[in-house]
PDB file of C-alpha atoms in Angstrom:
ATOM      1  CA  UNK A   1      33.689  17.768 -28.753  1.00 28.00           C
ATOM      2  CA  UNK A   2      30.802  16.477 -26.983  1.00 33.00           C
ATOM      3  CA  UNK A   3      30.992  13.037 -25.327  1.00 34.00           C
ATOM      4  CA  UNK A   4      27.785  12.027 -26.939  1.00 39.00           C
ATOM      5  CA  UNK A   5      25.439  12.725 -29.762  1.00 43.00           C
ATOM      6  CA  UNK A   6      22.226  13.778 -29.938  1.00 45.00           C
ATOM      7  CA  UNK A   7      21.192  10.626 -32.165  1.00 51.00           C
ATOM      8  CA  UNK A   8      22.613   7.982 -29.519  1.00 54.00           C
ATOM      9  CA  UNK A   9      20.639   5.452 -28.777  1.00 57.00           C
ATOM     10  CA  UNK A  10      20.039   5.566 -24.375  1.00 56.00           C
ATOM     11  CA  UNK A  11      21.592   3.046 -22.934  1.00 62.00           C
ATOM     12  CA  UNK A  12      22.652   2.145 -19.054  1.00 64.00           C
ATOM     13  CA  UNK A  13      26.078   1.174 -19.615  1.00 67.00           C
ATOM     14  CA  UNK A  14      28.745   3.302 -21.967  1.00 75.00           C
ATOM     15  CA  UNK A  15      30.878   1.967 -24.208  1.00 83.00           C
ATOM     16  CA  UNK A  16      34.285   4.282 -24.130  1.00 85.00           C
ATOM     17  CA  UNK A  17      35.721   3.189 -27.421  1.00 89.00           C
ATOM     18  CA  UNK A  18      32.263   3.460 -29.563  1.00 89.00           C
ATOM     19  CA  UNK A  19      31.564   6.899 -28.006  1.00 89.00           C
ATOM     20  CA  UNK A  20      34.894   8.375 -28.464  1.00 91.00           C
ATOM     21  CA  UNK A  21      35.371   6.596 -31.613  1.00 93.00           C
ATOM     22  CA  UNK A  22      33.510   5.487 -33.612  1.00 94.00           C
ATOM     23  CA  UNK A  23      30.461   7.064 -32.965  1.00 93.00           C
ATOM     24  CA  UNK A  24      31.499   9.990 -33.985  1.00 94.00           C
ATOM     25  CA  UNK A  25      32.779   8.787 -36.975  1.00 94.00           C
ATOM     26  CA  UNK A  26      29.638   7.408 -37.862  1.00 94.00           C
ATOM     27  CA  UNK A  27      28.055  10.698 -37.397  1.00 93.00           C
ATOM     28  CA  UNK A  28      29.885  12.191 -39.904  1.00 94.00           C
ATOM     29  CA  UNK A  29      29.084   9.736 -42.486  1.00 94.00           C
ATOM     30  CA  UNK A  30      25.567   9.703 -41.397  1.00 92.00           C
ATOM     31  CA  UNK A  31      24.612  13.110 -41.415  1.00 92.00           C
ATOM     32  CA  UNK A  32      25.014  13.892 -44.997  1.00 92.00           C
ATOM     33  CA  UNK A  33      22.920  10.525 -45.925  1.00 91.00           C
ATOM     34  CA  UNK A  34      20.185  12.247 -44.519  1.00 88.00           C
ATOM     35  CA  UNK A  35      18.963  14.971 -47.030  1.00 87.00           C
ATOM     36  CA  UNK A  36      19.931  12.327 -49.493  1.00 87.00           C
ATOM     37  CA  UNK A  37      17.318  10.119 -47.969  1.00 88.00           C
ATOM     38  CA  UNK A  38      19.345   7.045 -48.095  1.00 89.00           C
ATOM     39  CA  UNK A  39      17.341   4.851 -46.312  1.00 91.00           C
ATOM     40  CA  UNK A  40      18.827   2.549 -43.420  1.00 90.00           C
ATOM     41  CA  UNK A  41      18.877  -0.440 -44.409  1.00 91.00           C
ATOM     42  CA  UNK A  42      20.837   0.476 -47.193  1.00 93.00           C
ATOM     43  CA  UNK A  43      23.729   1.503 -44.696  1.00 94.00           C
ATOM     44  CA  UNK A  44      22.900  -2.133 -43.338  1.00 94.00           C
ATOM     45  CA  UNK A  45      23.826  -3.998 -46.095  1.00 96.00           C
ATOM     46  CA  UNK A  46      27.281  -1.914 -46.624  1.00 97.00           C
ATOM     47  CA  UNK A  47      28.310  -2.448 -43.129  1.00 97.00           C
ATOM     48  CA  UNK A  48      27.314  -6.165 -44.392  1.00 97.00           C
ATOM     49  CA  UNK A  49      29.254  -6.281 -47.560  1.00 98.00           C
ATOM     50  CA  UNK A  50      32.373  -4.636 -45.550  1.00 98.00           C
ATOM     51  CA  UNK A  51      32.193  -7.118 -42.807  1.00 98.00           C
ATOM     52  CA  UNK A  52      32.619  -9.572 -46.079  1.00 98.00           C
ATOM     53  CA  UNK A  53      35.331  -8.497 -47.326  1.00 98.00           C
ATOM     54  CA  UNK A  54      37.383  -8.218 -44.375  1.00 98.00           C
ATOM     55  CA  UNK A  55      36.278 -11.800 -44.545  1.00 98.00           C
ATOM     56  CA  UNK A  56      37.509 -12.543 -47.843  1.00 98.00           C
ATOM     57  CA  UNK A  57      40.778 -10.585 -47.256  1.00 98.00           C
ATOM     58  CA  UNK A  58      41.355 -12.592 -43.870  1.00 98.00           C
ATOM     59  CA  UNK A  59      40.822 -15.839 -45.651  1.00 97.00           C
ATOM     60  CA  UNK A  60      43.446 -14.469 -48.076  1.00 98.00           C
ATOM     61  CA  UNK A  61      45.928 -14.023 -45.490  1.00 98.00           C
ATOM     62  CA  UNK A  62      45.298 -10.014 -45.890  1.00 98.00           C
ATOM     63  CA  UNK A  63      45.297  -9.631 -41.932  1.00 98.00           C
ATOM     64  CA  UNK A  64      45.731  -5.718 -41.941  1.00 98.00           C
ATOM     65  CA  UNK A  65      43.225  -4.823 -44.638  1.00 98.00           C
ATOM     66  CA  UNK A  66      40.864  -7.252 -42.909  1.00 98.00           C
ATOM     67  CA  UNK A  67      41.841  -5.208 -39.954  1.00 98.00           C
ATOM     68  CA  UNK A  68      40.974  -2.097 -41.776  1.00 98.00           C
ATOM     69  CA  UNK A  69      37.956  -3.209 -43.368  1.00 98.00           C
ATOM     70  CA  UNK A  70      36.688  -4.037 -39.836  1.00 98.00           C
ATOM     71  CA  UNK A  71      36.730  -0.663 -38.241  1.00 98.00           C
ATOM     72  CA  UNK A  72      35.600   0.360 -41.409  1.00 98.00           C
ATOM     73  CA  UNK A  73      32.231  -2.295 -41.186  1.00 98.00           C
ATOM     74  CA  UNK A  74      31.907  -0.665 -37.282  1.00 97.00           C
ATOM     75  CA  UNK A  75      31.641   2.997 -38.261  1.00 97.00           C
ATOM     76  CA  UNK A  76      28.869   1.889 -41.034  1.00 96.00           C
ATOM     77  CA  UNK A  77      27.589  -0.169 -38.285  1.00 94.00           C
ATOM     78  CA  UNK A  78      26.796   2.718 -35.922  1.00 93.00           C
ATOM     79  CA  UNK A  79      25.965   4.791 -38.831  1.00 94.00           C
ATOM     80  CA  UNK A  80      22.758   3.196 -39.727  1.00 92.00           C
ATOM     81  CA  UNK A  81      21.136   3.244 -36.341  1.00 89.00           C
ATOM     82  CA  UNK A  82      22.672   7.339 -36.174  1.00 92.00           C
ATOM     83  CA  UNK A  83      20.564   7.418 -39.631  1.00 91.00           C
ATOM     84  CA  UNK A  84      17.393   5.830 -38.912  1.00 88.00           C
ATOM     85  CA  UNK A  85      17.082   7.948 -35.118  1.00 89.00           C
ATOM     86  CA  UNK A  86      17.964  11.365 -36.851  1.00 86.00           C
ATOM     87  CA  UNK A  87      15.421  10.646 -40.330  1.00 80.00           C
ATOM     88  CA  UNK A  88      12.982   9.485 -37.695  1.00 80.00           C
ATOM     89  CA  UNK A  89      13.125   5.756 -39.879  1.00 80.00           C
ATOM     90  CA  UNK A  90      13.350   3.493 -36.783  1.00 79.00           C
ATOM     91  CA  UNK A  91      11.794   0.512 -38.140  1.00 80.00           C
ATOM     92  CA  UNK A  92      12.074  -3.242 -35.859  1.00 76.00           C
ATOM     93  CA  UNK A  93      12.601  -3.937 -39.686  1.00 76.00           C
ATOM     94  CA  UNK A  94      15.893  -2.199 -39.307  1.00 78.00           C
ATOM     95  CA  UNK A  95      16.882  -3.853 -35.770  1.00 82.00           C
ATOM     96  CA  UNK A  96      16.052  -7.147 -37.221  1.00 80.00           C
ATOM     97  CA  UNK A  97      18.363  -6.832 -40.115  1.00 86.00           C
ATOM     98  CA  UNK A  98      20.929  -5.068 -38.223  1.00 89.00           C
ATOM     99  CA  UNK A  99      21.432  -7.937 -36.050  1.00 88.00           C
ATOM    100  CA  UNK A 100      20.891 -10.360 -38.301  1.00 88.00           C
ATOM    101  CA  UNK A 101      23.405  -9.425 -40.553  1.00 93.00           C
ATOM    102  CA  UNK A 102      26.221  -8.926 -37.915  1.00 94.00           C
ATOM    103  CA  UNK A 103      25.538 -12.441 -36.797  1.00 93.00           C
ATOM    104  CA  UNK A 104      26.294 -13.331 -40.810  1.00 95.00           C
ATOM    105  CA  UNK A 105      29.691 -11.012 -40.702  1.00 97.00           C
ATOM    106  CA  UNK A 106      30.733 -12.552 -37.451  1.00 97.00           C
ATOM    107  CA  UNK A 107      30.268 -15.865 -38.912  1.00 96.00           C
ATOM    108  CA  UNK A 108      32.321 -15.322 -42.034  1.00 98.00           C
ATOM    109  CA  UNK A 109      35.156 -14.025 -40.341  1.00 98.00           C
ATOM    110  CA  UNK A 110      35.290 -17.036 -38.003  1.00 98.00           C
ATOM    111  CA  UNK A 111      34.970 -19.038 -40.562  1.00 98.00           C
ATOM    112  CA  UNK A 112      38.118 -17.173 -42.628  1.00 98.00           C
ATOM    113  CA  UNK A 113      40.021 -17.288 -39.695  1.00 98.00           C
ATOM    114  CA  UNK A 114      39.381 -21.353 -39.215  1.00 98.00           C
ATOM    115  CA  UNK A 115      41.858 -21.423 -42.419  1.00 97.00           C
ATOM    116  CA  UNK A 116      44.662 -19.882 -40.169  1.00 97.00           C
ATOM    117  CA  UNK A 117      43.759 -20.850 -36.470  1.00 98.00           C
ATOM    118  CA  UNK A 118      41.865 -24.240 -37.097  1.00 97.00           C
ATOM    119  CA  UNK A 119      38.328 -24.743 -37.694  1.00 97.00           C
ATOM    120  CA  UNK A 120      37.968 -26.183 -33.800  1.00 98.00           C
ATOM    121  CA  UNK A 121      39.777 -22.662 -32.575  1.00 98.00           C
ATOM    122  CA  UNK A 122      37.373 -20.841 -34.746  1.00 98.00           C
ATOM    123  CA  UNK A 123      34.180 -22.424 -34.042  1.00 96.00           C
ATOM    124  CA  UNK A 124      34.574 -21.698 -30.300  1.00 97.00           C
ATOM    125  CA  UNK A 125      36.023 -18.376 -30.450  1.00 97.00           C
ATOM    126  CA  UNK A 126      33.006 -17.108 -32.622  1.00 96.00           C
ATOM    127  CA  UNK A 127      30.895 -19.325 -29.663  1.00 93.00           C
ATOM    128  CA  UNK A 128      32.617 -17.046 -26.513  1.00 95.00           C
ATOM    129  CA  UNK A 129      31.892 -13.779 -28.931  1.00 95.00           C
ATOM    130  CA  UNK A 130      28.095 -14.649 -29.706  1.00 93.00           C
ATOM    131  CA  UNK A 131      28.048 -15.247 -25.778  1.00 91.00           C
ATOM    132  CA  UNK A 132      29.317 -12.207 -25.089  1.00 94.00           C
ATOM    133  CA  UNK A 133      27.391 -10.146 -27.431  1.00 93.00           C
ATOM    134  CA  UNK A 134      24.123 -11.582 -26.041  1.00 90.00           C
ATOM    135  CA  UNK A 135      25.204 -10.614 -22.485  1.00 91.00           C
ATOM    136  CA  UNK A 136      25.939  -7.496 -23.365  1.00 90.00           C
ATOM    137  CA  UNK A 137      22.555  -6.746 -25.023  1.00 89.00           C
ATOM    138  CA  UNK A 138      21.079  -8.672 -22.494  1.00 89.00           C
ATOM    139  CA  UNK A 139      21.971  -7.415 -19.233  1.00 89.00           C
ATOM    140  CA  UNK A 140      20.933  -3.997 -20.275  1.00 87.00           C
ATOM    141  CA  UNK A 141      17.814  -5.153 -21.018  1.00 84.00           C
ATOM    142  CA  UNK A 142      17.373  -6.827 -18.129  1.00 85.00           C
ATOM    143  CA  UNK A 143      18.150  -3.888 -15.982  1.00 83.00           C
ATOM    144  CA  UNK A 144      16.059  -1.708 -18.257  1.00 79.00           C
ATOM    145  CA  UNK A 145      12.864  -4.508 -17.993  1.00 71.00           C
ATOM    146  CA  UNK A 146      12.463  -4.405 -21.363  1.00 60.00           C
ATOM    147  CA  UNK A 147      10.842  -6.962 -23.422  1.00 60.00           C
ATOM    148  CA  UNK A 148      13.829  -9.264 -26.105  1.00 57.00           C
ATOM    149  CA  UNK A 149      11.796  -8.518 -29.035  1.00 58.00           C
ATOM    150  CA  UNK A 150       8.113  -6.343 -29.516  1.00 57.00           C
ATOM    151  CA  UNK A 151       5.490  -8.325 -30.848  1.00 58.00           C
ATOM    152  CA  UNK A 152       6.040  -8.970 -34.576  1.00 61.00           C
ATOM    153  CA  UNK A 153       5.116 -11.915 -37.072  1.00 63.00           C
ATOM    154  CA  UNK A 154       7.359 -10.596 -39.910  1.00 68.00           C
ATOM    155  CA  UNK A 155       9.508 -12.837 -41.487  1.00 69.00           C
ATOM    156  CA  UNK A 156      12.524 -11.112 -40.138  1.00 65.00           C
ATOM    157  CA  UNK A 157      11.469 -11.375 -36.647  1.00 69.00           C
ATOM    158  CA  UNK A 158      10.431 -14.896 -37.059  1.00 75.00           C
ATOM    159  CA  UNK A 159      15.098 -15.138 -38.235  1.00 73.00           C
ATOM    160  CA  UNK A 160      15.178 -13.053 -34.776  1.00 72.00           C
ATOM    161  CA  UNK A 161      13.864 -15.215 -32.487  1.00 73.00           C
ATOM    162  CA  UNK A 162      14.883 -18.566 -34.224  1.00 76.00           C
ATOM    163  CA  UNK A 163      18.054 -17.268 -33.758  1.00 70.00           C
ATOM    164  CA  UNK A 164      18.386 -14.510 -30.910  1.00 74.00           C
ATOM    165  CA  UNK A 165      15.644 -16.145 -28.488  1.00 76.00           C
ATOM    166  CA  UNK A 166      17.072 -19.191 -26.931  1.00 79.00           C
ATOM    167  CA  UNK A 167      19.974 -16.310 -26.122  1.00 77.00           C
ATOM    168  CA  UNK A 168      17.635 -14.369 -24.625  1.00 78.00           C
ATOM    169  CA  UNK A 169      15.978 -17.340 -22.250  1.00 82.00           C
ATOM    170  CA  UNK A 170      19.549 -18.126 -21.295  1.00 79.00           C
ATOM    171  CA  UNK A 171      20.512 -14.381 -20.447  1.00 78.00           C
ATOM    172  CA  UNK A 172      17.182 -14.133 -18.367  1.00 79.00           C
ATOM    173  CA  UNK A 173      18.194 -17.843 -16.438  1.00 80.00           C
ATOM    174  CA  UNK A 174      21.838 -17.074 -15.901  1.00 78.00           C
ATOM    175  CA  UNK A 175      21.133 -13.096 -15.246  1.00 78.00           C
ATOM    176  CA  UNK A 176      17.501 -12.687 -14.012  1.00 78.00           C
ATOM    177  CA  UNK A 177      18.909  -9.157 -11.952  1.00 85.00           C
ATOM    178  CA  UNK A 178      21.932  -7.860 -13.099  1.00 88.00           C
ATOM    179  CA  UNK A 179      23.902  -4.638 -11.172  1.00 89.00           C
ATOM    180  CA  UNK A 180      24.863  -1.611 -12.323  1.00 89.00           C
ATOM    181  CA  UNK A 181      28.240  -2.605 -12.294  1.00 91.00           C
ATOM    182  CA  UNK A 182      27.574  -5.841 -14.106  1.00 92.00           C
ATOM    183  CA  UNK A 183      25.571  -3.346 -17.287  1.00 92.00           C
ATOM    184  CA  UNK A 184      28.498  -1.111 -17.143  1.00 91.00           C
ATOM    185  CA  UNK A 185      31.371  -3.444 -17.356  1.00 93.00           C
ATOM    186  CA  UNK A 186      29.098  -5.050 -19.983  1.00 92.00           C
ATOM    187  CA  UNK A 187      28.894  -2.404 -22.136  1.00 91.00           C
ATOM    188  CA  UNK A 188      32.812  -2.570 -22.620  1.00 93.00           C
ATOM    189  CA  UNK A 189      32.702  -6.005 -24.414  1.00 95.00           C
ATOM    190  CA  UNK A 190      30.015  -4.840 -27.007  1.00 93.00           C
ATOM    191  CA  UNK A 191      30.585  -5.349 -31.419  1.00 94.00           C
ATOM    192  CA  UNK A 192      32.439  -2.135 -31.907  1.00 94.00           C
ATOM    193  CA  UNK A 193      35.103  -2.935 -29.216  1.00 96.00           C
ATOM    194  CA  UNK A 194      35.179  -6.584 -29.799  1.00 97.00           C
ATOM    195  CA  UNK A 195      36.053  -5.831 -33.805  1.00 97.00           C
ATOM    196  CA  UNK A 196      38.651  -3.400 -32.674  1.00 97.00           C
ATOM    197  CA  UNK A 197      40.517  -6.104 -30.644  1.00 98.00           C
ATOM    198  CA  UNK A 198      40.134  -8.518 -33.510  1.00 98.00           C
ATOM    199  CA  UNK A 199      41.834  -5.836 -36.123  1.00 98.00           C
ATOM    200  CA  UNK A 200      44.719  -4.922 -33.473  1.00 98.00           C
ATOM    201  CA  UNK A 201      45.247  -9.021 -33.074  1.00 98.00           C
ATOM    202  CA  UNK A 202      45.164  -9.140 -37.024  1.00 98.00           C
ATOM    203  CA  UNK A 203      47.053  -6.194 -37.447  1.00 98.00           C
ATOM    204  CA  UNK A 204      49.699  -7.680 -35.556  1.00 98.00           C
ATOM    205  CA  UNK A 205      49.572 -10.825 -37.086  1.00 97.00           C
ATOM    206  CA  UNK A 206      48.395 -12.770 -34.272  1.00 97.00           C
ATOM    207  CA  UNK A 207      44.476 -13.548 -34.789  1.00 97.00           C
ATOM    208  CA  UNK A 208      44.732 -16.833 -32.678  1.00 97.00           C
ATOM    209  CA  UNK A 209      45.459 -14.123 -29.791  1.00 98.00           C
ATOM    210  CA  UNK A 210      41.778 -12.727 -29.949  1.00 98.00           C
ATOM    211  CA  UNK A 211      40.317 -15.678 -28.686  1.00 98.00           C
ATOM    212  CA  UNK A 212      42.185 -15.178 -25.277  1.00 98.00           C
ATOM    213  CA  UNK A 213      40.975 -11.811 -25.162  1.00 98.00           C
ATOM    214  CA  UNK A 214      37.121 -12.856 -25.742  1.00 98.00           C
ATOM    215  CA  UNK A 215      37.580 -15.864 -23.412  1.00 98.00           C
ATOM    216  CA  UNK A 216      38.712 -13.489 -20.995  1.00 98.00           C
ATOM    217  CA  UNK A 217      35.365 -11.084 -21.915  1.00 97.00           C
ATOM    218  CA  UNK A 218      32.917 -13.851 -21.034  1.00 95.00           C
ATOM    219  CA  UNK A 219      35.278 -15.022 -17.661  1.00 97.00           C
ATOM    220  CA  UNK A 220      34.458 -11.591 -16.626  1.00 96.00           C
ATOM    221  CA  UNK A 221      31.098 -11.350 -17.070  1.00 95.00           C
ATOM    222  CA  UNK A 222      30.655 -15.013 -15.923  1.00 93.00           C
ATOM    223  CA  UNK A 223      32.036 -13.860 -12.046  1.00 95.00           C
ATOM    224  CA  UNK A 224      29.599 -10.885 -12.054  1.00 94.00           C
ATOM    225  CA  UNK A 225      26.662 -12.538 -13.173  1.00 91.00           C
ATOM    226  CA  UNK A 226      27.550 -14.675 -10.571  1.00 91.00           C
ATOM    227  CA  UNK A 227      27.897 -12.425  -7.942  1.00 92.00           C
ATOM    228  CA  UNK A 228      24.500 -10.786  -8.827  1.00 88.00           C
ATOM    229  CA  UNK A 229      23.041 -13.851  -8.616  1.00 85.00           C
ATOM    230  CA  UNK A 230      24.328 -14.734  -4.512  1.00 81.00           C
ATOM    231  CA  UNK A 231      22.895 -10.838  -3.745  1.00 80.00           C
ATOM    232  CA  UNK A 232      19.486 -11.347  -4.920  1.00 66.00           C
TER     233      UNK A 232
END
């Protein structure tokens, strides 16, 4: 089994788990969308209404179908981008929405889990993961010199940069040159792993242990942004 496919989006850094994982799962439900010319999008808003019900079945106390539902919402996740790169339907459209409607999903399960762990617990867990997500995207970005978002004045990059850009000024203060090492060890702590962590800590019945595990994420990447900041 190859490593990678050939509908993976190039990136510096290389994230084990969605390679090996879930990746590949996605191609397999992606591949046969394509004749059918399922759009995108489409895939999009299933990943979306998955993310919601793990949600709904964490706010019911339903950790391990939550759990389920999770890995579930990652392999649609990766599917859609698989989809639009093979169908040759990359739209900013698409990127928009994609991350747009993660940030929703990553909101709702906070907020389900704020029933079990406490709203305060909750609120800054899903604070440490939004900070780790944009470092992740960031950093690679950075490395790559690439531009937070292409010029656009549609409505759903207008939601982008309300949303994403004061994230992306931060990311380009705190990590103006960021090392190899920094991208790589990055691209560890991106969605797919991060949900995969949440559904073993659910599985197990422990979802106030996740937050240790993201706190410990962004403590990471805090010492080697700092460190690539004394060798510039």
């Amino acid at each position: 089994m190859r490593l990678t496919m050939p509908d993976r989006k190039p990136r510096e850094g290389f994230e084990p788990l969605c390679e090996l994982v879930f990746r590949p799962a996605a191609h397999v439900v992606a591949r046969p969308l394509m004749p059918l010319r399922v759009p995108p999008p489409a895939v999009v808003l299933a990943a979306t209404a998955t993310g919601a019900a793990a949600a709904v079945e964490i706010g019911r106390h339903a950790f391990l179908a939550a759990a389920l539902l999770l890995q579930l919402k990652t392999v649609l996740d990766n599917a859609d981008g698989q989809l639009a790169r093979m169908s040759g339907r990359i739209t900013a459209f698409g990127r928009y929405l994609d991350s747009e409607s993660d940030l929703l999903v990553d909101a709702a399960v906070f907020a389900a889990l704020g029933l079990w762990i406490g709203p305060w617990l909750a609120l800054a867990g899903f604070a440490l993961l939004t900070t780790v997500l944009s470092l992740n995207f960031n950093v690679e970005r950075l490395k790559r010199a690439a531009p937070a978002t292409p010029p656009d004045r549609s409505r759903a990059a207008r939601i982008y940069a309300l949303v994403y850009g004061p994230q992306d000024r931060l990311a380009e203060t705190l990590a103006p040159r960021p090392s190899s090492r920094t991208v790589v060890v990055a691209a560890n702590f991106g969605l797919s792993t991060q949900l995969a962590a949440l559904g073993v800590c659910l599985a197990l019945g422990h979802p106030r242990a996740y937050i240790g595990v993201v706190a410990i994420c962004l403590a990471v990447l805090v010492v080697l942004v700092t460190i690539d900041r004394g060798n510039t």
